[in-house]
Coordinates of C-alpha atoms in Angstrom, one line a residue:
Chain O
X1 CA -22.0 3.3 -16.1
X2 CA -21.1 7.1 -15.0
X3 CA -18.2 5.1 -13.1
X4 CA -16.3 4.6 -16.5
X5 CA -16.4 8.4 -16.8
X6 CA -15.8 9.6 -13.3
X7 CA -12.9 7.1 -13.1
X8 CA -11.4 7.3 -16.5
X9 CA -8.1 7.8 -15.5
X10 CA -8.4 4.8 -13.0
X11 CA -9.4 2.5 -15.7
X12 CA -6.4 4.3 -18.2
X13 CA -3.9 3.8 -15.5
X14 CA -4.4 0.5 -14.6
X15 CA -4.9 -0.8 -18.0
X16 CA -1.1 0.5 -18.9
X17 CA 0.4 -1.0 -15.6
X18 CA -1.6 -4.3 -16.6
X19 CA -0.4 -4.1 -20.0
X20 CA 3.3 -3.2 -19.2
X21 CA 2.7 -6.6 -16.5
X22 CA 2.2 -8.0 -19.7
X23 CA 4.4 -7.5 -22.1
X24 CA 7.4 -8.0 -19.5
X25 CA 6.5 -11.4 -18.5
X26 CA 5.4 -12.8 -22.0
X27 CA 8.6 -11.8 -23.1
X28 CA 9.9 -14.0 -19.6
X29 CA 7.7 -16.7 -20.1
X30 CA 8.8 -17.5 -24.2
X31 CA 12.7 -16.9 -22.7
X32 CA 12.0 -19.5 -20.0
X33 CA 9.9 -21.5 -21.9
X34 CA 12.0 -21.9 -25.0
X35 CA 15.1 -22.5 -22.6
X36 CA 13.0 -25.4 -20.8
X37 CA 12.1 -26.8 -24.1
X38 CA 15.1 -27.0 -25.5
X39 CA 16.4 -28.9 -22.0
X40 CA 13.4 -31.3 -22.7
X41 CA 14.1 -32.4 -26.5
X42 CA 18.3 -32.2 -25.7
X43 CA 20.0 -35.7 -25.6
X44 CA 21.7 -35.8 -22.5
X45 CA 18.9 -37.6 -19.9
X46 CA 19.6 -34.8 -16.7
X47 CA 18.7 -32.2 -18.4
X48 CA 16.1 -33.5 -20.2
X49 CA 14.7 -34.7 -16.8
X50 CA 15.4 -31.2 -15.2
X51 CA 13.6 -29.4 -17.8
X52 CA 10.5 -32.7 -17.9
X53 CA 10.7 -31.8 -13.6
X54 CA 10.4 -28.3 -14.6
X55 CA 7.4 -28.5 -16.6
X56 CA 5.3 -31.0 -14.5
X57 CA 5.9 -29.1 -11.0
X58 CA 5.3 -25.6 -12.4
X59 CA 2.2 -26.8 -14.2
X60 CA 0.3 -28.8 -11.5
X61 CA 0.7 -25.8 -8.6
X62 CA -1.9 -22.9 -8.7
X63 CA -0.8 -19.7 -9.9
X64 CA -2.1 -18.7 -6.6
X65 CA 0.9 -20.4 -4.6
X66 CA 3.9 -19.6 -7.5
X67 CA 2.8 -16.1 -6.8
X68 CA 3.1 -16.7 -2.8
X69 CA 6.3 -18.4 -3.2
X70 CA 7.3 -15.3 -5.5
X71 CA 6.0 -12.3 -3.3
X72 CA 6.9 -13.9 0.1
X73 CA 9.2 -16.9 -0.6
X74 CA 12.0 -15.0 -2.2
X75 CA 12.1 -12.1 0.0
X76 CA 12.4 -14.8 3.0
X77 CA 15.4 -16.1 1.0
X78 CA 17.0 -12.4 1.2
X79 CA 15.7 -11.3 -2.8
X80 CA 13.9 -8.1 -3.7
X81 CA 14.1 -9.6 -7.7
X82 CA 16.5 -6.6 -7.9
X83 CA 18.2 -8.6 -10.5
X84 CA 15.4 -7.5 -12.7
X85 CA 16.2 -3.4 -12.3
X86 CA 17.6 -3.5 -15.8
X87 CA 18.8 0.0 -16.6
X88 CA 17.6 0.8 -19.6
X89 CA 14.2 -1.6 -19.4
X90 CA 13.4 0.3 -15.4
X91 CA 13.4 3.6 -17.4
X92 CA 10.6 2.5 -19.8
X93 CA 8.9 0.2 -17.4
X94 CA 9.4 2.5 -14.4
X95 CA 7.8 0.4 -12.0
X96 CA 10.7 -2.3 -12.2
X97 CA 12.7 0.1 -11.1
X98 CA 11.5 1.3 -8.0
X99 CA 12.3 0.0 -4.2
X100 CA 8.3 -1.7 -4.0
X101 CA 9.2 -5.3 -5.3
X102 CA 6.2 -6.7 -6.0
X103 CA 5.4 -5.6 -9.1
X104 CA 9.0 -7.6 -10.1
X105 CA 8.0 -10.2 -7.9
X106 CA 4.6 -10.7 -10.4
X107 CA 6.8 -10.8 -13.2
X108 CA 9.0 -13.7 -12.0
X109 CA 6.1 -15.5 -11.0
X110 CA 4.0 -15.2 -13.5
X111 CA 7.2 -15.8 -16.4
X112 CA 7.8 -19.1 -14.6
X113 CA 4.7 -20.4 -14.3
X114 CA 3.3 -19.5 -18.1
X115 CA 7.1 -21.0 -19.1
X116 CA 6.0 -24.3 -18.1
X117 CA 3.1 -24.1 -20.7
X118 CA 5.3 -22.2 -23.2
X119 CA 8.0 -24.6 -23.0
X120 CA 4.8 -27.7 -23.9
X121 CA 3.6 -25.5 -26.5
X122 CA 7.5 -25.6 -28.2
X123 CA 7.8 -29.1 -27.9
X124 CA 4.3 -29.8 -29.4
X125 CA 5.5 -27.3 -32.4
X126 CA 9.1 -29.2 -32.3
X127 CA 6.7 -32.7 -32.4
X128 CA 4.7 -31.2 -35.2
X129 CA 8.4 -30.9 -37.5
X130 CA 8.7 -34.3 -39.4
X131 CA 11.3 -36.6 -37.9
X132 CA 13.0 -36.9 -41.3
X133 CA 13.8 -33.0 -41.1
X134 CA 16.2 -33.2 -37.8
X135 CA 17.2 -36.8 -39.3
X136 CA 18.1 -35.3 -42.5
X137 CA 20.3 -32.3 -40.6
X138 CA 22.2 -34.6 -38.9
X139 CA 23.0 -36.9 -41.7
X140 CA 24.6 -33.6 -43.7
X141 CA 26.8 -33.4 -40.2
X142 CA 24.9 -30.5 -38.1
X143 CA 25.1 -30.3 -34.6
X144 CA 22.3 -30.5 -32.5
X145 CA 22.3 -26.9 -31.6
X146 CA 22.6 -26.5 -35.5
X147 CA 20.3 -28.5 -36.3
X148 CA 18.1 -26.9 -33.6
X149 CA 19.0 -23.7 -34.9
X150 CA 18.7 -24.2 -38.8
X151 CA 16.3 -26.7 -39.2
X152 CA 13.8 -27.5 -36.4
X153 CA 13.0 -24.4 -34.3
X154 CA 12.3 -22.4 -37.2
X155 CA 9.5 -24.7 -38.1
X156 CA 8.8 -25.5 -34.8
X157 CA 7.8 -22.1 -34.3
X158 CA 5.8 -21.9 -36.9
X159 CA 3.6 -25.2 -35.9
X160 CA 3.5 -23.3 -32.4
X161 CA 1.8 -19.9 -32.8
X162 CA -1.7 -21.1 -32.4
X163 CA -0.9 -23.1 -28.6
X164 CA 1.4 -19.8 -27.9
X165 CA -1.2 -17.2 -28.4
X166 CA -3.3 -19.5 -26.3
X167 CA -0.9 -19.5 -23.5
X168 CA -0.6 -16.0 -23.5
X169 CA -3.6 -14.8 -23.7
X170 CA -4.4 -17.2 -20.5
X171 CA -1.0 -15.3 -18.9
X172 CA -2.8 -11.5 -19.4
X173 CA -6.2 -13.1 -17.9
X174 CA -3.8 -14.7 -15.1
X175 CA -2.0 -11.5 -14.4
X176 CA -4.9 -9.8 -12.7
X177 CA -4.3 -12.3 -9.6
X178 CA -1.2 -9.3 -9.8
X179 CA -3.3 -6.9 -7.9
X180 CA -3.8 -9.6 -5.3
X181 CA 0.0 -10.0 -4.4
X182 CA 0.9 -6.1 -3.8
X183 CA 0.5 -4.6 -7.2
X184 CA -1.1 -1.3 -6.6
X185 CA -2.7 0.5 -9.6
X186 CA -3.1 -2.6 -12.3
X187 CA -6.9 -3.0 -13.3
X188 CA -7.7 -5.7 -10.5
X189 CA -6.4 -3.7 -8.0
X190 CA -7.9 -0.6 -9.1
X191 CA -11.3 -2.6 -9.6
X192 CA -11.2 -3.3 -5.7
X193 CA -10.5 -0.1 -4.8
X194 CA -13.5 1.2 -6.7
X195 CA -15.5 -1.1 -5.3
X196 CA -14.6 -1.7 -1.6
X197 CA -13.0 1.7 -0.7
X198 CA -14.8 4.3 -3.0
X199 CA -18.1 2.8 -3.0
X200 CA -18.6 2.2 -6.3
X201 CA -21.3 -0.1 -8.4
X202 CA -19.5 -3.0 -8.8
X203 CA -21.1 -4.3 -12.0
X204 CA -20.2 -1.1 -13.7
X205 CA -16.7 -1.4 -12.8
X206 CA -16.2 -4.7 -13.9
X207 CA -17.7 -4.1 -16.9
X208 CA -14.4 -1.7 -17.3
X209 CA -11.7 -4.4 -16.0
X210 CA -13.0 -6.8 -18.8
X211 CA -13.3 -4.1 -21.3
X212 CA -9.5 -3.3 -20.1
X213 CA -8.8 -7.2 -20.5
X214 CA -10.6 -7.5 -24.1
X215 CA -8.8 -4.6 -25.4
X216 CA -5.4 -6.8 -24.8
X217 CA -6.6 -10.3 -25.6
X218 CA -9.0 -9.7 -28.5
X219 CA -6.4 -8.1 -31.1
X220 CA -3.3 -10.7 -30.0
X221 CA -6.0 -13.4 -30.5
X222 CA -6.6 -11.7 -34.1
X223 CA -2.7 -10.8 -34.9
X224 CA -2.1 -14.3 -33.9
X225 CA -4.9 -16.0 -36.9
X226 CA -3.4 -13.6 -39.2
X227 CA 0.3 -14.8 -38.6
X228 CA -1.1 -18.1 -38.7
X229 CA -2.5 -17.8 -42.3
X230 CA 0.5 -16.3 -43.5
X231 CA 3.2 -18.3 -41.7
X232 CA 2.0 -21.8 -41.8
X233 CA 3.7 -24.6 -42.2
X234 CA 2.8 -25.6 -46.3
X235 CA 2.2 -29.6 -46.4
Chain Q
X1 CA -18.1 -54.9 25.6
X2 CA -20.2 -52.6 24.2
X3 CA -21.6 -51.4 27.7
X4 CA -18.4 -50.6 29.4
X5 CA -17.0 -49.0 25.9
X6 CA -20.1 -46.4 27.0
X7 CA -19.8 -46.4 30.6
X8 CA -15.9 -45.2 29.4
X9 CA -17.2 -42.6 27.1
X10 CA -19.6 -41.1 29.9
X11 CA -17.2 -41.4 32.3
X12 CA -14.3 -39.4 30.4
X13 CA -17.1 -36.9 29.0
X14 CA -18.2 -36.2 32.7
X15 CA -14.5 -35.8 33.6
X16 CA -14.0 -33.3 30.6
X17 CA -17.1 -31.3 32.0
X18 CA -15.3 -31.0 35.4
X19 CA -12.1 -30.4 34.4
X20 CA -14.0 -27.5 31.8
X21 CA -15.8 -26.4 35.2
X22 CA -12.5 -25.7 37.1
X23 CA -11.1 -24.2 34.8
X24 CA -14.3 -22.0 34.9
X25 CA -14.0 -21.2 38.2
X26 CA -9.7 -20.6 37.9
X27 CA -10.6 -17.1 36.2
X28 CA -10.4 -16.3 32.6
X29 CA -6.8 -16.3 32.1
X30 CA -7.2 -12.5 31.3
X31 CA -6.3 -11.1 34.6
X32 CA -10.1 -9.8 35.2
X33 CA -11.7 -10.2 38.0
X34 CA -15.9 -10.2 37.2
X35 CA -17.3 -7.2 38.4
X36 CA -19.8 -7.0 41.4
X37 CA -23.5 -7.3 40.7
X38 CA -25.5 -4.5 41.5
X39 CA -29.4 -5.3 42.5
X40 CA -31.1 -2.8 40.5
X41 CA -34.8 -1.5 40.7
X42 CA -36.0 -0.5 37.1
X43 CA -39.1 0.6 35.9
X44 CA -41.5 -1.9 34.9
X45 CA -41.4 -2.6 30.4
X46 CA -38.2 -1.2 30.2
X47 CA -35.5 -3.1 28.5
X48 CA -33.4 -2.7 31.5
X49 CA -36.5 -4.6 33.6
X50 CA -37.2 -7.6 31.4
X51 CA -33.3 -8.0 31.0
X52 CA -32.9 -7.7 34.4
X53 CA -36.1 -10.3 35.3
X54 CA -34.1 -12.5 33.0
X55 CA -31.1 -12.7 34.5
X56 CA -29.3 -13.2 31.4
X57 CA -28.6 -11.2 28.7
X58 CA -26.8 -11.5 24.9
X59 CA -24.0 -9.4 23.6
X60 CA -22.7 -9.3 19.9
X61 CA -18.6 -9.1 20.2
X62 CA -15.9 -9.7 18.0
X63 CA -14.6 -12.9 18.4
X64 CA -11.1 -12.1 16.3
X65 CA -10.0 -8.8 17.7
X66 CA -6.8 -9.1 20.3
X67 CA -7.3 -6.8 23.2
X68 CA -11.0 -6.2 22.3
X69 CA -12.9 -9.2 21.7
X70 CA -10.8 -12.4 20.9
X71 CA -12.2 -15.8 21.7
X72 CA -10.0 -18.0 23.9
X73 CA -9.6 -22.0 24.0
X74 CA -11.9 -21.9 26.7
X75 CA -14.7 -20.6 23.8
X76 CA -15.4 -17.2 25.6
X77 CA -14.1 -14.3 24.3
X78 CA -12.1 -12.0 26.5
X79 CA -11.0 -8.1 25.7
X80 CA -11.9 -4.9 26.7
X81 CA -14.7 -4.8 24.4
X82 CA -16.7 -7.9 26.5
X83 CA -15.3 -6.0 29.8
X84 CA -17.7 -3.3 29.4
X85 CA -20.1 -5.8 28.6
X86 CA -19.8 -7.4 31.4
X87 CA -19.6 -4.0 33.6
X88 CA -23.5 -3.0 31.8
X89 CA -24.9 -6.2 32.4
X90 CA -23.4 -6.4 36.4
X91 CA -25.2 -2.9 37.1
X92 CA -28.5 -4.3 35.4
X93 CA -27.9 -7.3 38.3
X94 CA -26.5 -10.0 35.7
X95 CA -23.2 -11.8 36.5
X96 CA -20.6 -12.3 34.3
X97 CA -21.2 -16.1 33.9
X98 CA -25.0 -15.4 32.8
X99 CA -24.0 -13.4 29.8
X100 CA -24.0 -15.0 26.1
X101 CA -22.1 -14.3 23.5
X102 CA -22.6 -14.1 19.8
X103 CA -19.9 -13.5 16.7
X104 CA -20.7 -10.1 15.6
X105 CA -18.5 -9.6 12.6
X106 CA -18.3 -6.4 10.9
X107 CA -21.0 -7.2 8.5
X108 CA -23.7 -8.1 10.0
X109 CA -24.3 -6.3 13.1
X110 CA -26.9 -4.1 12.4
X111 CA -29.0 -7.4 11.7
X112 CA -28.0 -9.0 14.8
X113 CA -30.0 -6.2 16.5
X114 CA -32.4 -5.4 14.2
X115 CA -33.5 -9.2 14.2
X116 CA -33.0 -9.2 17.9
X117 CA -30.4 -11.9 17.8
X118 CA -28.6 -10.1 20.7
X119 CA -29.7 -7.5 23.1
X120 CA -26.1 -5.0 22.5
X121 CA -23.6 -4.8 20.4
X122 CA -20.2 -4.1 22.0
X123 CA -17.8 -4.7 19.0
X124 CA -15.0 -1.8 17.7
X125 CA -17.8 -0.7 16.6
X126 CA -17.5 3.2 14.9
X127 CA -20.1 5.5 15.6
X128 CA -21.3 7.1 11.8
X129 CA -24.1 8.3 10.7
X130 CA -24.8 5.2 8.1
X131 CA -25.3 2.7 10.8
X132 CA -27.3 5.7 13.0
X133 CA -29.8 5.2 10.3
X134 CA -30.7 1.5 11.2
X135 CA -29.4 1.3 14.8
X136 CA -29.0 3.7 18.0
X137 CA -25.6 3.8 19.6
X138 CA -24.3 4.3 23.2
X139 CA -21.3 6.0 24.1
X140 CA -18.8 6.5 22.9
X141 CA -16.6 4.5 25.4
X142 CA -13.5 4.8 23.4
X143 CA -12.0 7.0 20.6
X144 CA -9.8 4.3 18.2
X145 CA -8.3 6.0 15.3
X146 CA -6.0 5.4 12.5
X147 CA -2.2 4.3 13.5
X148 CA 1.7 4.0 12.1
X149 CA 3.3 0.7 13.2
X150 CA 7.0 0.1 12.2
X151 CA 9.6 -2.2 13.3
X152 CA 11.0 -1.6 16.8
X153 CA 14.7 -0.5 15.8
X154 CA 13.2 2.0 13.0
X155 CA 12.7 6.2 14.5
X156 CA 12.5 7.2 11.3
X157 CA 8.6 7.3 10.9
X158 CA 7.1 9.8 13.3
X159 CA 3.7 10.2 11.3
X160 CA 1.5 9.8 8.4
X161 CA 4.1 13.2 7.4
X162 CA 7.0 11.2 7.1
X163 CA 5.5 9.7 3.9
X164 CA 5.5 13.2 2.7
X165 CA 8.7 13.0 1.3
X166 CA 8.3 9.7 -1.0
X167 CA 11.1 7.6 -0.1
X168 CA 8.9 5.4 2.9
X169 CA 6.8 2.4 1.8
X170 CA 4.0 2.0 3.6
X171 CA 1.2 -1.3 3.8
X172 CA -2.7 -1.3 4.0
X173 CA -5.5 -3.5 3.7
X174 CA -7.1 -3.2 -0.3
X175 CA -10.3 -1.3 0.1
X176 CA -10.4 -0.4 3.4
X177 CA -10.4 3.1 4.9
X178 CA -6.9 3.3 6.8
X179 CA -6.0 2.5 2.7
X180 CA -7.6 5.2 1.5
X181 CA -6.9 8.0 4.0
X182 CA -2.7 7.4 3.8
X183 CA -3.0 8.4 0.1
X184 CA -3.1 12.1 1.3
X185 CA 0.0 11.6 2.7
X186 CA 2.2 9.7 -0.2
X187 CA 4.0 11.4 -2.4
X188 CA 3.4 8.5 -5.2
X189 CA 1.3 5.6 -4.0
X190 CA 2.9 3.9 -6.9
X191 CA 6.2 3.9 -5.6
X192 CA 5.3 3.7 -1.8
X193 CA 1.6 1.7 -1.5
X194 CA 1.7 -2.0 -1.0
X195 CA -1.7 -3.3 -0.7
X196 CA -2.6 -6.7 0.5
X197 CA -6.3 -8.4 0.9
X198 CA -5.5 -9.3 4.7
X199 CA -2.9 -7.4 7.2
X200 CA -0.9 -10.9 8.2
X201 CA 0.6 -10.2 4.8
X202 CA 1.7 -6.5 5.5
X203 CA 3.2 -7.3 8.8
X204 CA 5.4 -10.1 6.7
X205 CA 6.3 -7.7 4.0
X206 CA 7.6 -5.6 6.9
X207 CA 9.3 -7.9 8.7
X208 CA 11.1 -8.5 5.5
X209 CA 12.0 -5.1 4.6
X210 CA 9.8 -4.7 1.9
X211 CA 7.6 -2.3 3.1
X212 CA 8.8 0.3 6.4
X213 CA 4.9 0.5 8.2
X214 CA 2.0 -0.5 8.2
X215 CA -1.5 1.9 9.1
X216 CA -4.8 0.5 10.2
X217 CA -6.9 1.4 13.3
X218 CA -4.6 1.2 16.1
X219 CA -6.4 -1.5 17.6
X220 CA -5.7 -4.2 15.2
X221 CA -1.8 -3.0 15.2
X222 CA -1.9 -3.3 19.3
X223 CA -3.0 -6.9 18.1
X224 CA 0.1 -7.6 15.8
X225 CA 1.8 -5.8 18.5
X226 CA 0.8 -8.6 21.0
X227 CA 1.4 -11.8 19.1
X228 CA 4.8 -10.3 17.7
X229 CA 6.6 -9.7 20.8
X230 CA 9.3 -7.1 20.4
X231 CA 9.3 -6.8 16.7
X232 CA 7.3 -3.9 16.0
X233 CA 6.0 -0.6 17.6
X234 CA 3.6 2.4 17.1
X235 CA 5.0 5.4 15.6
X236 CA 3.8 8.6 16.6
X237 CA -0.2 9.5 16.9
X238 CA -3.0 8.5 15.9
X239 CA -4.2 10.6 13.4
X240 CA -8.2 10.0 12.5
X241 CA -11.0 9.3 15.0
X242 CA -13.1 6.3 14.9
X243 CA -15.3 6.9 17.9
X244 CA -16.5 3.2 19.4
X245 CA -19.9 3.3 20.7
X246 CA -22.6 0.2 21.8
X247 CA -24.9 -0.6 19.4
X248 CA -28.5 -1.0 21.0
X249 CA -31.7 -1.5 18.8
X250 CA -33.1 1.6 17.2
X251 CA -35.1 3.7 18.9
X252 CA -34.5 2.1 22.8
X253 CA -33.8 5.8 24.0
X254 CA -34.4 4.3 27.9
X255 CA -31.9 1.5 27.3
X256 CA -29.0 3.8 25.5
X257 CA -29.9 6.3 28.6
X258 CA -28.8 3.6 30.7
X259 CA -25.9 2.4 28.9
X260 CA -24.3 6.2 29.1
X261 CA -25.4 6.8 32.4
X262 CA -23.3 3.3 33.2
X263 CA -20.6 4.6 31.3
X264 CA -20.1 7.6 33.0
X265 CA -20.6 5.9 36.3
X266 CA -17.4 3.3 35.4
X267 CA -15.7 6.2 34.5
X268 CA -16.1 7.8 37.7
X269 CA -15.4 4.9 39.8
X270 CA -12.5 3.4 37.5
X271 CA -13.7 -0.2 36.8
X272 CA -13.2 1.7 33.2
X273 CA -9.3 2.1 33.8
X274 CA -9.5 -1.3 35.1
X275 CA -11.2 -2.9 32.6
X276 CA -8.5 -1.5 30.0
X277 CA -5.6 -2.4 32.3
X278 CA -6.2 -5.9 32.2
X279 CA -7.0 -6.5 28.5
X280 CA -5.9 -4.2 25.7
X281 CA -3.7 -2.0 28.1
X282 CA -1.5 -5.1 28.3
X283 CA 0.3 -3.6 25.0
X284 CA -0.9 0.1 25.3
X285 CA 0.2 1.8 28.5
X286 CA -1.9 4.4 27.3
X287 CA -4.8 4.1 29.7
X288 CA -7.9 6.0 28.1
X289 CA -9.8 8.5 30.3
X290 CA -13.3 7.5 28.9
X291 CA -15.2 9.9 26.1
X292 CA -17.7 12.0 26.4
X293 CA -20.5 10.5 25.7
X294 CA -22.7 11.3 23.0
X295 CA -26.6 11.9 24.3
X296 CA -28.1 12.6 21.3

């Protein structure tokens, strides 16, 4: 275990990067996924089938391949994600910012892929409101986005933390295929490195990476019970 | 029915045989010509004797190395790496067509002649004092070392230096060596390291711009050199050694005598020239003059 000592900092840095992975593309995944679930439930039939299309291609391909058609598809169609060097965001996360595209690249992929399952975990919270709730809205004269607004997605939500934290907390486990697709320095890459390069123990070091991987899961998983107890819907 | 269905099979399997034996006896599509058998004399329980008595003899080569050791359609492999081969075996009186070959991938060399699975090892294979410990190693018979390759309109890369100043991205294999030695030269290998588990990947990312080079040994760049013809270039020098020597079985001091005294000989008599020329020198003009070899 003197690996965990030596390396400290290894383990440090690429438990930040990881976490910063994180953080950017859960915040992705519940924009995408609450805009693809809202396309699903709306009442005009294209969009309902473009966000139903959505949600059964992006769930059915391996994260594997969305993060191949991420880190070499869209640079074949002329993208470096640069769309994603948001100002103030690139000086916090500074690795958005920067000309290596790949850590950008992991975001979109991983965003678009956990969206699918975000946008399934909405629509099972949006199933879980009582029909007589949205029936009720519109018979006092609210539109749907009203109605949305008001009246379902605020219980919605509620009836959806416990899938959500689920789907999350499989997107953090997912984002170490990161390190696989040019991400230098998060905690699968640097678990490599140690390894392959360095000659390190590998047990040892992957002891680390899944301490690195508990430390993110474990309290979400506990935030998420708590929020659950305190939040949920009274019947 | 049945019968003539058969007769047809043997008769189109005895026509592929022929047709594989011309195309035997066209050459190896590699430009080589085999080299002339010498009728040696060698004292009797030597290696060198009983290989000799054979007639035949078994070399470990890579069989996924362009300009080294690659295997062809025609299921031999053909590089400069199974050139020498081919010279050692002709001046212990084998011919070219008597030799066999076996996969030797990185890995598992060392067992291939530690288990006597193949009587050399000819295979990129860099001299260090790990592998010294388990095998014995002739040569060297050529000094590869870590390279720069860029894309052919770029001058701006002119060594592992020009990373120096941080703004040039640069692409490696994850856990390999070339990966870890370019991390001298970056300025922030967060900013300019791309890291991918095979090289394919690096040579897209820079043929899309992502990345500006990509370091490995410079044989394996000569190889993406090859098979992508006009897009990319080396940049500058090499700039580590990786000495390649023959593996031979551990403690065979007779036989590795032999194999350097060989060496020097092609040197001298420039079947070694010639033996680059026709394989790897088809992408590196740079003919090598051969090492000193290493009589240890």
């Amino acid at each position: 275990m003197r690996v965990l000592v030596d390396h400290f900092d290894v383990f440090v840095g690429g438990f930040w990067l990881t976490l910063q992975l994180c953080v950017l593309s859960a915040t992705g995944a519940l924009l995408i996924g609450t805009f693809v679930a809202i396309l699903r439930i709306s009442p005009v039939p294209p969009l309902r089938w473009l966000g139903g299309a959505y949600v059964t291609v992006l769930r059915n391909v391996p994260l594997t391949v969305v993060m191949f058609f991420s880190a070499f598809g869209l640079p074949a169609l002329g993208s470096n994600a640069d769309f994603l060097r948001i100002p103030g965001l690139s000086t916090v996360f500074s690795r958005l910012g920067i000309d290596l595209p790949y850590f950008r690249f992991a975001i979109i992929a991983l965003s678009v892929y956990t969206g699918a399952f975000v946008c399934e975990a909405i629509r099972s919270g949006i199933n879980a409101v009582p029909p007589g709730q949205a029936e009720a809205a519109r018979a006092i004269g609210l539109t749907f986005t009203q109605n949305l607004r008001y009246v379902v997605l605020p219980q919605a939500w509620k009836a959806a933390i416990v899938p959500l934290g689920s789907v999350i907390i499989a997107m953090i486990k997912n984002s170490a295929l990161a390190g696989f697709f040019g991400v230098v320095g998060d905690l699968s890459n640097s678990a490599q490195n140690l390894t392959s390069a360095l000659g390190e123990p590998i047990i040892p070091v992957f002891v680390g990476i899944s301490i690195g991987f508990l430390i993110m899961t474990v309290p979400l998983g506990l935030l998420l019970d708590r929020v659950e107890a305190r939040r949920a819907v009274a019947r | 029915m049945r019968i003539s269905r058969m007769a047809a099979v043997a008769a189109s399997a005895a026509l592929a045989v022929s047709m594989a034996a011309c195309g035997d006896s066209g050459g190896d599509g590699t430009g080589s010509e085999n080299p002339d058998v010498a009728t040696p004399s060698f004292e009797a329980g030597t290696t060198m004797a009983e290989l000799s008595e054979a007639g035949t003899m078994t070399v470990g080569t890579k069989f996924d190395q362009p300009g080294f050791g690659l295997q062809g359609l025609d299921g031999e492999p053909a590089g400069f790496d199974v050139e020498i081969a081919k010279l050692i075996a002709a001046e212990l009186g084998i011919a070219a067509d008597d030799i066999e070959y076996v996969e030797a991938p990185s890995a598992v060399r060392e067992e291939l002649l530690e288990q006597d699975r193949v009587d050399i090892v000819v295979a990129t294979y860099t001299i260090n004092p790990a592998r010294k410990e388990r095998i014995d190693f002739a040569g060297p018979y050529y000094v590869a070392g870590q390279h720069i390759m860029v894309r052919t309109d770029d001058d701006s890369i002119t060594g592992p230096e020009s990373f120096e100043a941080g703004d040039k991205k640069v692409c490696s294999a994850q856990g390999s060596t070339p990966a870890e030695n370019i991390q001298e030269y970056l300025a922030d290998a967060g900013e300019q390291l791309v890291l991918f588990d095979v090289y394919e990947k690096c040579v897209d990312a820079l043929r899309g711009g992502q990345v500006d080079a990509v370091t490995t040994d410079n044989v394996i760049l000569l190889g993406f050199i090859a098979d992508n013809e006009g897009d990319f270039k080396l940049a500058g020098e090499k700039f580590t050694d990786e000495p390649y020597g023959i593996g031979v079985k551990k403690g065979d001091d007779a036989f590795r005598d032999f194999i350097n005294d060989t060496l020097e000989k092609i040197y001298e008599d420039g079947s070694y020239a010639q033996a680059w020329e026709s394989t790897a020198g088809e992408f590196d003009d740079n003919t090598p003059t051969g090492p000193a070899v290493d009589r240890y």
